[in-house]
Coordinates of C-alpha atoms in Angstrom, one line a residue:
M1437 CA 8.7 -19.2 69.2
W1438 CA 11.2 -18.8 66.1
V1439 CA 10.8 -22.3 64.5
A1440 CA 8.0 -25.0 63.7
T1441 CA 7.6 -27.3 66.9
V1442 CA 5.4 -30.4 66.9
L1443 CA 1.9 -30.7 68.3
H1444 CA 1.6 -32.3 71.6
Q1445 CA -1.0 -33.3 74.1
P1446 CA -1.0 -30.9 76.6
V1447 CA -1.4 -31.1 80.5
V1448 CA -2.9 -28.4 82.6
P1449 CA -1.3 -24.7 83.0
V1450 CA 0.9 -24.5 85.9
P1451 CA 0.8 -21.2 88.3
P1452 CA 3.6 -18.8 88.4
F1453 CA 6.8 -19.2 89.0
F1454 CA 8.1 -17.6 92.4
T1455 CA 12.5 -17.2 92.0
S1456 CA 14.7 -16.9 95.2
R1457 CA 16.9 -13.9 95.3
L1458 CA 20.5 -14.1 94.6
N1459 CA 23.2 -11.8 95.3
P1460 CA 25.4 -11.0 91.9
K1461 CA 28.4 -10.2 93.6
L1462 CA 28.8 -14.1 95.3
F1463 CA 29.4 -14.3 91.4
H1464 CA 32.6 -12.8 89.5
E1465 CA 32.9 -11.6 86.0
P1466 CA 36.5 -13.8 84.9
K1467 CA 37.9 -11.9 82.0
P1468 CA 36.7 -12.0 79.0
L1469 CA 38.2 -14.2 76.5
R1470 CA 38.6 -13.7 72.7
F1471 CA 37.7 -16.5 70.3
G1472 CA 41.4 -15.7 67.7
F1473 CA 39.5 -13.0 65.6
P1474 CA 41.3 -9.9 66.9
L1475 CA 41.2 -8.2 63.8
P1476 CA 38.6 -4.9 62.4
P1477 CA 36.6 -6.3 59.5
L1478 CA 37.3 -6.7 56.7
K1479 CA 35.8 -5.1 53.7
L1480 CA 35.3 -6.4 50.3
K1481 CA 34.3 -4.5 47.6
V1482 CA 32.3 -5.6 44.8
L1483 CA 30.6 -3.1 41.9
A1484 CA 27.3 -2.2 42.0
T1485 CA 25.4 0.2 39.0
K1486 CA 24.0 4.0 40.3
K1487 CA 21.1 2.9 41.8
Q1488 CA 21.8 -0.2 43.9
L1489 CA 24.4 2.1 45.7
Q1490 CA 21.3 4.7 46.9
T1491 CA 20.1 4.4 50.0
Q1492 CA 17.3 2.7 50.9
E1493 CA 14.5 4.7 53.5
S1494 CA 13.7 3.7 56.4
D1495 CA 10.7 2.0 57.0
S1496 CA 10.4 3.4 60.3
E1497 CA 8.3 7.0 61.2
D1498 CA 9.2 6.7 64.5
L1499 CA 13.0 5.8 65.1
P1500 CA 15.7 8.1 64.3
T1501 CA 17.6 6.5 61.0
H1502 CA 21.1 6.4 61.4
K1503 CA 23.4 7.7 58.0
K1504 CA 23.7 4.6 54.9
S1505 CA 27.4 3.9 52.9
N1506 CA 27.1 4.9 49.5
D1507 CA 28.8 2.5 48.5
R1508 CA 27.6 -0.9 47.8
S1509 CA 30.0 -3.6 49.9
F1510 CA 29.7 -6.5 52.0
D1511 CA 31.9 -7.7 55.4
L1512 CA 33.1 -9.8 57.6
G1513 CA 32.6 -8.0 60.5
W1514 CA 30.5 -9.7 62.4
I1515 CA 32.6 -12.8 62.2
P1516 CA 34.1 -11.9 66.5
A1517 CA 30.5 -11.6 67.6
F1518 CA 30.1 -15.3 65.8
P1519 CA 31.6 -18.2 67.8
H1520 CA 29.8 -16.2 71.5
V1521 CA 26.7 -16.8 69.0
L1522 CA 27.1 -19.9 67.6
I1523 CA 28.3 -20.8 71.5
A1524 CA 24.7 -20.0 72.5
S1525 CA 22.3 -21.0 69.8
M1526 CA 23.5 -24.6 71.2
S1527 CA 20.4 -24.4 74.1
N1528 CA 18.2 -23.6 70.0
F1529 CA 19.8 -26.8 69.1
L1530 CA 18.9 -28.7 71.9
F1531 CA 15.4 -27.0 72.0
G1532 CA 15.1 -28.7 68.5
Y1533 CA 16.4 -32.2 69.5
H1534 CA 14.2 -32.7 72.3
I1535 CA 10.8 -31.4 70.2
G1536 CA 11.5 -34.3 67.7
V1537 CA 13.4 -36.9 70.2
M1538 CA 9.6 -37.9 71.4
N1539 CA 8.4 -38.4 68.0
G1540 CA 8.7 -41.7 67.2
P1541 CA 9.8 -43.6 70.7
I1542 CA 7.1 -42.7 72.7
I1543 CA 5.6 -45.8 71.3
S1544 CA 8.6 -47.7 72.8
I1545 CA 8.2 -45.9 76.1
A1546 CA 4.7 -46.6 77.1
R1547 CA 5.5 -50.0 75.7
E1548 CA 8.7 -50.4 78.2
L1549 CA 7.3 -48.3 81.0
G1550 CA 4.2 -49.8 81.0
F1551 CA 1.5 -47.6 79.8
E1552 CA 0.6 -48.5 76.6
G1553 CA -2.7 -47.8 75.3
D1554 CA -3.0 -44.8 78.0
S1555 CA -3.2 -41.9 75.1
I1556 CA -3.8 -39.5 79.1
L1557 CA -0.3 -41.0 80.2
E1558 CA 1.5 -41.1 76.5
G1559 CA 0.3 -36.8 75.5
L1560 CA 1.2 -36.6 79.9
V1561 CA 4.2 -37.9 79.3
V1562 CA 5.2 -35.6 75.8
S1563 CA 3.5 -31.9 77.3
I1564 CA 4.8 -32.3 80.8
F1565 CA 7.8 -30.2 79.1
I1566 CA 5.5 -27.2 78.5
A1567 CA 4.9 -26.8 81.9
G1568 CA 8.0 -27.6 82.8
A1569 CA 9.1 -24.6 80.0
F1570 CA 7.0 -22.2 81.5
F1571 CA 8.1 -22.4 84.3
G1572 CA 11.5 -22.0 83.2
S1573 CA 10.2 -19.0 81.6
I1574 CA 9.0 -17.0 83.8
S1575 CA 12.2 -17.1 85.9
C1576 CA 14.8 -16.2 83.9
G1577 CA 13.9 -12.7 83.5
S1578 CA 14.8 -12.6 87.7
L1579 CA 18.0 -14.6 87.1
M1580 CA 19.6 -13.2 84.4
E1581 CA 18.9 -9.7 85.9
K1582 CA 21.3 -11.6 88.8
L1583 CA 23.8 -13.4 87.8
G1584 CA 24.4 -12.2 84.1
C1585 CA 23.6 -14.1 81.0
R1586 CA 26.4 -16.1 81.2
R1587 CA 26.6 -17.7 84.8
T1588 CA 22.4 -18.1 83.5
F1589 CA 24.0 -20.3 80.9
Q1590 CA 26.1 -22.4 82.5
I1591 CA 23.7 -22.8 85.7
D1592 CA 20.4 -23.6 82.8
T1593 CA 22.3 -26.1 81.6
M1594 CA 21.8 -27.9 84.9
P1595 CA 18.2 -29.3 84.5
L1596 CA 19.3 -30.0 81.1
I1597 CA 21.6 -32.4 81.7
L1598 CA 20.1 -34.0 84.5
G1599 CA 16.8 -34.2 82.9
A1600 CA 18.5 -36.1 79.8
I1601 CA 19.8 -38.9 81.9
V1602 CA 17.0 -39.1 84.2
S1603 CA 15.3 -39.7 80.9
A1604 CA 17.2 -42.6 79.9
Q1605 CA 17.6 -44.3 83.1
A1606 CA 13.9 -43.7 83.8
H1607 CA 12.1 -47.4 84.8
S1608 CA 9.0 -46.3 86.2
L1609 CA 6.2 -43.4 84.2
E1610 CA 7.0 -40.7 87.7
E1611 CA 10.8 -40.7 86.7
I1612 CA 10.5 -39.8 82.9
L1613 CA 7.8 -37.3 83.7
L1614 CA 10.6 -35.9 86.4
G1615 CA 13.1 -36.4 83.1
R1616 CA 10.7 -34.5 80.4
F1617 CA 9.3 -31.4 83.5
L1618 CA 13.6 -31.2 84.6
V1619 CA 14.6 -30.4 80.4
G1620 CA 11.3 -28.4 80.0
L1621 CA 12.4 -26.1 82.6
G1622 CA 15.7 -25.4 80.9
I1623 CA 14.7 -25.2 77.8
G1624 CA 12.3 -22.0 79.1
V1625 CA 14.9 -21.0 80.3
N1626 CA 16.7 -20.8 77.4
T1627 CA 13.9 -20.0 75.1
V1628 CA 14.1 -16.5 76.6
L1629 CA 17.5 -16.4 76.9
V1630 CA 19.3 -16.9 73.4
P1631 CA 17.6 -13.9 72.4
I1632 CA 18.5 -11.4 74.7
Y1633 CA 21.6 -12.5 74.9
I1634 CA 22.5 -12.8 71.3
S1635 CA 21.2 -8.9 70.6
E1636 CA 23.2 -7.4 73.6
V1637 CA 26.5 -9.5 72.2
A1638 CA 25.6 -8.9 68.1
P1639 CA 26.9 -5.8 66.8
T1640 CA 23.9 -3.1 65.3
K1641 CA 24.6 -3.9 61.7
Y1642 CA 24.4 -7.7 62.0
R1643 CA 22.3 -8.6 65.0
G1644 CA 19.4 -10.4 62.5
S1645 CA 21.4 -12.0 60.5
L1646 CA 23.3 -13.5 63.9
G1647 CA 19.4 -13.6 65.5
T1648 CA 18.4 -16.0 63.2
L1649 CA 21.1 -18.4 63.7
S1650 CA 18.9 -19.6 66.8
Q1651 CA 16.3 -21.0 64.6
I1652 CA 18.8 -22.9 62.7
G1653 CA 20.1 -24.1 65.7
T1654 CA 16.4 -25.5 66.7
C1655 CA 15.9 -26.3 63.0
L1656 CA 19.4 -28.5 62.9
G1657 CA 18.5 -30.4 66.4
I1658 CA 15.1 -31.3 65.0
I1659 CA 16.4 -33.1 61.9
L1660 CA 19.2 -34.5 63.9
S1661 CA 16.5 -36.1 66.4
L1662 CA 14.5 -37.3 63.6
F1663 CA 17.8 -39.2 62.1
L1664 CA 18.6 -40.5 64.8
G1665 CA 15.0 -41.6 65.7
V1666 CA 15.0 -44.2 62.6
P1667 CA 16.3 -47.0 64.8
A1668 CA 14.0 -46.8 67.6
E1669 CA 11.0 -48.4 65.2
H1670 CA 13.0 -51.8 64.5
D1671 CA 15.3 -51.4 68.4
L1672 CA 12.1 -51.2 71.1
H1673 CA 15.6 -49.5 73.9
W1674 CA 17.4 -47.3 71.6
W1675 CA 15.2 -44.0 73.0
R1676 CA 17.3 -44.8 76.0
T1677 CA 20.1 -44.0 73.4
M1678 CA 18.4 -40.6 72.5
F1679 CA 18.3 -38.8 75.6
Y1680 CA 22.0 -40.1 77.0
I1681 CA 22.7 -38.4 73.6
A1682 CA 21.2 -35.2 74.2
S1683 CA 23.1 -35.0 77.3
I1684 CA 26.2 -34.2 74.9
P1685 CA 25.0 -30.6 73.8
G1686 CA 24.0 -29.0 77.6
L1687 CA 27.8 -30.2 79.0
L1688 CA 29.2 -28.6 75.8
L1689 CA 26.9 -25.8 76.6
A1690 CA 28.6 -25.7 79.8
L1691 CA 31.5 -26.1 78.5
G1692 CA 31.7 -22.9 75.7
M1693 CA 30.2 -20.0 77.6
Q1694 CA 33.0 -20.3 80.1
F1695 CA 34.5 -18.9 76.7
A1696 CA 32.1 -17.1 75.7
V1697 CA 31.1 -13.0 76.7
E1698 CA 28.6 -10.9 79.2
S1699 CA 26.5 -8.8 78.1
P1700 CA 28.2 -5.4 77.6
R1701 CA 25.0 -4.3 78.8
W1702 CA 24.4 -6.2 81.4
L1703 CA 27.9 -5.2 83.0
C1704 CA 27.5 -1.7 82.2
R1705 CA 24.2 -2.1 84.3
V1706 CA 26.5 -3.3 87.5
G1707 CA 28.7 -1.5 86.9
N1708 CA 32.0 -3.3 85.3
I1709 CA 32.2 -0.6 83.1
K1710 CA 36.3 -2.5 81.8
A1711 CA 35.2 -5.3 81.3
A1712 CA 32.6 -3.6 78.9
E1713 CA 34.9 -1.5 77.2
A1714 CA 37.1 -4.9 76.8
I1715 CA 34.1 -7.1 74.6
I1716 CA 32.9 -4.0 72.7
L1717 CA 36.6 -3.7 71.1
N1718 CA 37.4 -7.0 70.5
L1719 CA 33.4 -7.5 68.5
W1720 CA 32.4 -4.6 67.5
G1721 CA 36.1 -2.6 66.6
R1722 CA 37.4 0.4 68.6
S1723 CA 34.8 3.4 66.7
E1724 CA 32.6 1.5 68.6
V1725 CA 34.0 2.0 72.2
D1726 CA 33.0 5.2 72.9
K1727 CA 29.5 5.3 71.9
A1728 CA 28.1 2.5 73.1
I1729 CA 29.7 3.1 77.1
E1730 CA 27.7 6.6 76.1
E1731 CA 24.7 5.5 75.7
F1732 CA 25.0 2.0 78.2
Q1733 CA 25.4 4.8 80.9
S1734 CA 22.5 7.7 79.2
V1735 CA 20.1 4.6 79.2
I1736 CA 21.3 3.6 82.1
K1737 CA 20.7 7.7 84.4
N1738 CA 17.5 7.7 82.7
D1739 CA 15.7 4.6 83.5
G1740 CA 17.3 3.3 86.6
S1741 CA 19.0 0.4 85.3
D1742 CA 20.9 -0.1 88.1
A1743 CA 17.8 -1.8 90.1
E1744 CA 16.9 -4.3 90.5
S1745 CA 13.0 -4.0 87.7
R1746 CA 10.1 -4.8 89.3
W1747 CA 6.9 -6.7 87.5
L1748 CA 4.6 -4.0 88.0
E1749 CA 6.8 -1.9 85.9
L1750 CA 5.5 -3.8 82.4
L1751 CA 2.7 -2.0 83.4
E1752 CA 4.1 1.4 83.2
E1753 CA 4.6 3.1 79.3
P1754 CA 6.7 2.9 77.3
H1755 CA 7.3 -0.9 79.1
S1756 CA 3.4 -1.6 78.9
R1757 CA 3.2 -1.1 75.3
V1758 CA 5.9 -4.0 74.4
A1759 CA 4.7 -5.8 76.6
F1760 CA 1.6 -5.9 75.2
I1761 CA 3.1 -6.6 71.8
G1762 CA 5.2 -8.9 72.7
G1763 CA 2.3 -10.8 74.3
A1764 CA 0.0 -9.7 71.2
L1765 CA 3.1 -11.0 68.6
F1766 CA 2.9 -15.1 70.0
V1767 CA -0.5 -15.2 70.8
L1768 CA -1.2 -14.3 67.1
Q1769 CA 2.0 -16.5 65.9
Q1770 CA 0.8 -19.5 68.3
F1771 CA -3.1 -19.3 67.1
A1772 CA -1.8 -19.3 63.1
G1773 CA -1.8 -22.8 63.7
I1774 CA 1.6 -23.4 63.0
N1775 CA 1.5 -26.8 65.6
G1776 CA -1.9 -28.2 63.8
V1777 CA -0.6 -27.7 60.2
L1778 CA 2.4 -29.7 61.6
Y1779 CA 0.3 -32.3 63.2
F1780 CA -2.0 -33.1 60.2
S1781 CA 1.3 -32.8 57.8
S1782 CA 2.1 -36.3 58.3
L1783 CA -1.7 -37.1 57.3
T1784 CA -1.3 -34.7 54.2
F1785 CA 1.8 -36.5 53.3
Q1786 CA 0.0 -39.9 52.8
D1787 CA -2.6 -38.7 50.6
V1788 CA 0.0 -38.7 47.6
G1789 CA 1.9 -41.8 49.1
I1790 CA 4.4 -40.6 51.4
A1791 CA 3.4 -42.9 54.1
S1792 CA 6.8 -42.6 55.6
G1793 CA 6.0 -40.3 58.7
A1794 CA 10.4 -40.2 59.1
L1795 CA 10.4 -39.4 55.5
A1796 CA 7.2 -36.6 56.0
S1797 CA 8.8 -35.0 59.1
L1798 CA 12.5 -34.4 56.9
F1799 CA 10.5 -33.1 53.8
V1800 CA 8.5 -30.3 57.3
G1801 CA 12.2 -30.1 58.5
L1802 CA 14.1 -29.3 55.6
T1803 CA 11.9 -26.3 54.4
N1804 CA 11.8 -24.9 57.6
F1805 CA 15.6 -24.8 57.9
A1806 CA 15.5 -23.5 54.2
G1807 CA 13.3 -21.1 55.7
A1808 CA 15.5 -19.9 58.4
L1809 CA 18.8 -19.8 55.9
C1810 CA 16.8 -16.9 53.6
A1811 CA 15.6 -15.6 56.8
S1812 CA 18.8 -15.1 58.0
Y1813 CA 19.8 -13.1 54.3
F1814 CA 16.6 -10.5 54.6
M1815 CA 16.8 -10.6 58.3
D1816 CA 19.1 -7.1 58.2
T1817 CA 18.1 -6.8 54.7
Q1818 CA 14.8 -5.8 54.7
G1819 CA 14.1 -5.0 58.1
R1820 CA 11.7 -7.1 60.8
K1821 CA 7.9 -5.4 59.9
K1822 CA 8.2 -6.0 56.4
L1823 CA 9.3 -9.9 56.5
L1824 CA 7.2 -10.5 59.4
I1825 CA 3.7 -8.7 57.4
G1826 CA 5.1 -10.6 54.7
S1827 CA 5.5 -13.8 56.5
Y1828 CA 1.7 -14.0 57.4
L1829 CA 0.7 -12.9 54.4
G1830 CA 2.5 -16.2 52.4
M1831 CA 0.8 -18.4 55.4
A1832 CA -2.8 -16.8 55.2
V1833 CA -2.6 -18.1 51.2
S1834 CA -1.4 -21.2 52.0
M1835 CA -3.7 -21.9 54.3
F1836 CA -6.5 -20.9 51.7
L1837 CA -4.3 -22.5 49.4
I1838 CA -5.4 -25.5 51.3
V1839 CA -8.9 -24.9 52.3
L1840 CA -9.6 -25.0 48.6
A1841 CA -8.1 -28.4 47.8
I1842 CA -10.1 -29.8 50.6
N1843 CA -13.7 -27.8 49.7
F1844 CA -12.8 -27.8 45.4
P1845 CA -11.2 -30.7 44.7
L1846 CA -11.4 -30.9 40.6
D1847 CA -9.2 -33.6 40.4
E1848 CA -8.0 -35.2 42.9
D1849 CA -4.2 -35.6 42.5
F1850 CA -4.2 -32.2 41.7
S1851 CA -6.3 -31.3 45.2
H1852 CA -3.5 -33.4 47.1
N1853 CA -0.8 -31.9 45.8
L1854 CA -1.8 -28.2 46.0
S1855 CA -2.2 -29.9 49.5
I1856 CA 1.0 -30.6 49.8
L1857 CA 2.4 -27.4 48.4
G1858 CA 0.0 -24.7 50.7
T1859 CA 1.7 -27.4 53.7
L1860 CA 5.3 -26.5 52.4
M1861 CA 5.0 -22.9 51.5
Y1862 CA 3.2 -22.6 55.3
I1863 CA 6.1 -23.9 56.9
F1864 CA 8.3 -22.1 54.6
T1865 CA 6.9 -18.7 54.5
F1866 CA 6.5 -19.1 58.8
A1867 CA 10.2 -20.0 59.6
I1868 CA 11.0 -17.2 57.2
G1869 CA 9.3 -14.3 59.4
A1870 CA 6.6 -15.2 62.2
G1871 CA 9.3 -18.1 63.2
P1872 CA 12.5 -16.1 63.7
V1873 CA 10.9 -12.1 63.5
T1874 CA 8.5 -12.6 66.9
G1875 CA 11.6 -13.9 69.3
L1876 CA 14.0 -11.0 68.0
I1877 CA 12.0 -8.6 67.7
I1878 CA 10.6 -8.4 71.7
P1879 CA 14.5 -7.8 73.1
E1880 CA 14.8 -5.2 70.6
L1881 CA 11.9 -2.9 71.4
S1882 CA 12.2 -3.7 75.2
S1883 CA 14.8 -1.0 77.9
N1884 CA 17.3 -2.5 78.9
K1885 CA 15.7 -2.1 82.5
T1886 CA 12.7 -4.6 82.2
R1887 CA 13.5 -6.7 78.6
G1888 CA 14.2 -9.9 80.9
K1889 CA 10.4 -9.7 82.4
I1890 CA 9.2 -8.3 79.1
M1891 CA 11.0 -11.9 77.7
S1892 CA 9.6 -13.7 80.5
F1893 CA 5.9 -12.6 81.0
S1894 CA 6.0 -12.7 76.3
F1895 CA 7.0 -16.5 76.4
S1896 CA 5.1 -17.6 79.5
V1897 CA 2.2 -16.2 77.1
H1898 CA 3.8 -18.7 74.1
W1899 CA 3.5 -21.6 76.5
V1900 CA 0.3 -20.9 77.5
C1901 CA -1.1 -20.8 73.9
N1902 CA 0.7 -23.9 73.4
F1903 CA -1.1 -26.0 75.3
L1904 CA -4.3 -24.7 74.8
V1905 CA -3.8 -24.4 71.3
G1906 CA -2.6 -28.7 71.4
L1907 CA -5.6 -29.3 73.8
L1908 CA -8.4 -27.5 71.5
F1909 CA -7.0 -28.4 67.7
L1910 CA -8.1 -31.8 67.5
D1911 CA -11.7 -30.9 69.2
L1912 CA -12.3 -27.8 66.7
V1913 CA -11.5 -30.8 64.0
E1914 CA -13.7 -33.4 65.0
I1915 CA -16.5 -30.5 65.4
F1916 CA -16.0 -28.2 62.2
G1917 CA -13.4 -30.6 60.0
V1918 CA -10.5 -29.8 58.4
A1919 CA -11.1 -26.6 56.0
P1920 CA -12.8 -24.5 58.1
V1921 CA -9.9 -24.8 61.2
Y1922 CA -7.9 -24.2 58.4
A1923 CA -8.9 -21.6 56.6
G1924 CA -9.4 -19.7 61.1
F1925 CA -5.9 -20.3 60.6
G1926 CA -5.6 -17.9 57.2
G1927 CA -7.9 -15.6 59.1
V1928 CA -5.2 -15.0 62.2
S1929 CA -2.6 -14.8 59.7
L1930 CA -4.3 -11.7 57.9
L1931 CA -5.3 -10.7 61.5
S1932 CA -1.0 -10.9 62.5
A1933 CA -0.2 -9.0 58.8
I1934 CA -2.4 -6.0 60.2
F1935 CA -1.1 -5.9 63.7
A1936 CA 2.1 -6.0 62.4
Y1937 CA 1.9 -3.5 59.7
Y1938 CA 0.1 -0.6 62.5
F1939 CA 1.9 -1.7 66.1
L1940 CA 6.1 -2.7 65.4
V1941 CA 7.8 -0.4 64.4
E1942 CA 11.3 -1.1 62.3
T1943 CA 14.5 -1.6 64.5
K1944 CA 16.9 -2.8 61.8
G1945 CA 20.5 -1.0 61.9
R1946 CA 19.7 0.8 65.4
S1947 CA 21.3 -0.1 68.3
L1948 CA 18.8 -1.1 70.8
E1949 CA 20.2 2.5 73.0
E1950 CA 18.5 4.6 70.5
I1951 CA 14.8 2.2 69.8
E1952 CA 14.6 2.8 73.5
M1953 CA 15.3 6.7 74.0
S1954 CA 13.1 7.1 70.9
L1955 CA 10.0 4.6 72.4
S1956 CA 10.6 6.6 75.5
S1957 CA 10.7 10.0 74.1
N1958 CA 7.1 9.3 72.0
V1959 CA 6.1 8.4 75.9
T1960 CA 7.0 12.0 77.2
A1961 CA 5.9 13.5 74.2
K1962 CA 2.2 12.1 74.8
R1963 CA 2.1 13.1 77.5

């Protein structure tokens, strides 16, 4: 997951999802439409010292390096791809909105639908979302391979829109459960699909920065849901309006995807070379067309990605290594404690006199958003690996600050303020690295053929871990206390930094095909 989410009481894990086979020939790829940015990248020169003009060494020993420019400049070459990425990121806006939409209204929903006071049913209504997301995530890879990203986005809006409307009109427990499950199903597909789409559509130079738009979208969705949730404290029926509002972004996403481009890599995979060339010309520039198509076709020829991938291929090198890294990154991310910290953040704010849960959540949301903005800059300047290591080290320091404040309270006010500082610092450092990098680097490391299935597997692991953290967290706090549990989160954060240092390679500034060919050649050399 790319952003901090709200802890929910989970339900029992669900079995893997079996997808139906669809014929991609039934879906014809329309001619790609432009958003009005046909101009080549505009470069604006700025002054720089000789020292600033020196090139920066690559962080990776395993991947080939690009030639670096000798001038310090910034350009607007990201603009042609920006509208398409922005439309895809609307999926994450919905993700954030549905995370936050249950924060306050769950009490009103329980009262109106007749299960107020039953903590198990209240937790089930909130957490059925996770079960739906698991199903959606595990099915997304196969759907995307058959239909392409655009059509999968549009089909996926159906459970999102229908789920929101069913939830808004619910008059029984069964109806609200169905609505939340449908929404979770759609969100599960989108969490896999968005990073794949962005990584395959964005120009190599801007892939990291544009990739953070998904996290920014999620943050904005959470913040909006918190603002809209304020009237729910006084209007017991306001929750229905909030769910009706949730259907609007789904409609906009379905319409917007009609004008967005398809992934040029998927088009090459199904043999539509001319459409892929047109998209690359429009988004990446004329100079990239021949090189990109040549790389696409070379990778397709080498790994046979024009044929449908199989799940068992994830057990073969180099796919097994990437699947292991993807699953491990999400296990470490979740057990580093983001949901637990958020659960106790409201109590931490209450200790310093901020009794309003909405105000405390707003502080958390704005901190999350600030971290996402910083990530959009550092992703392509510092690189993924450095950002992830620094993020986890910052999270570990934050956890140990809170443990220090709890175990060695020299002064009550000072300890409370130190806890607030540690909480906000933890959320900020999570949002700047552990959140966005995890979702972005997995499709970058994955091969063209197995990218969808590796992402499906990785995110299904994420949802299972999300469930387990929610299930075990309160019991662990009751048994051991807050400080030992937070110390454990700090320890997992340190372990995550070590894992990133030894297992990840830097992907900044390299095309997906260069990364894939390099990893494949490394495997061949070891044999």
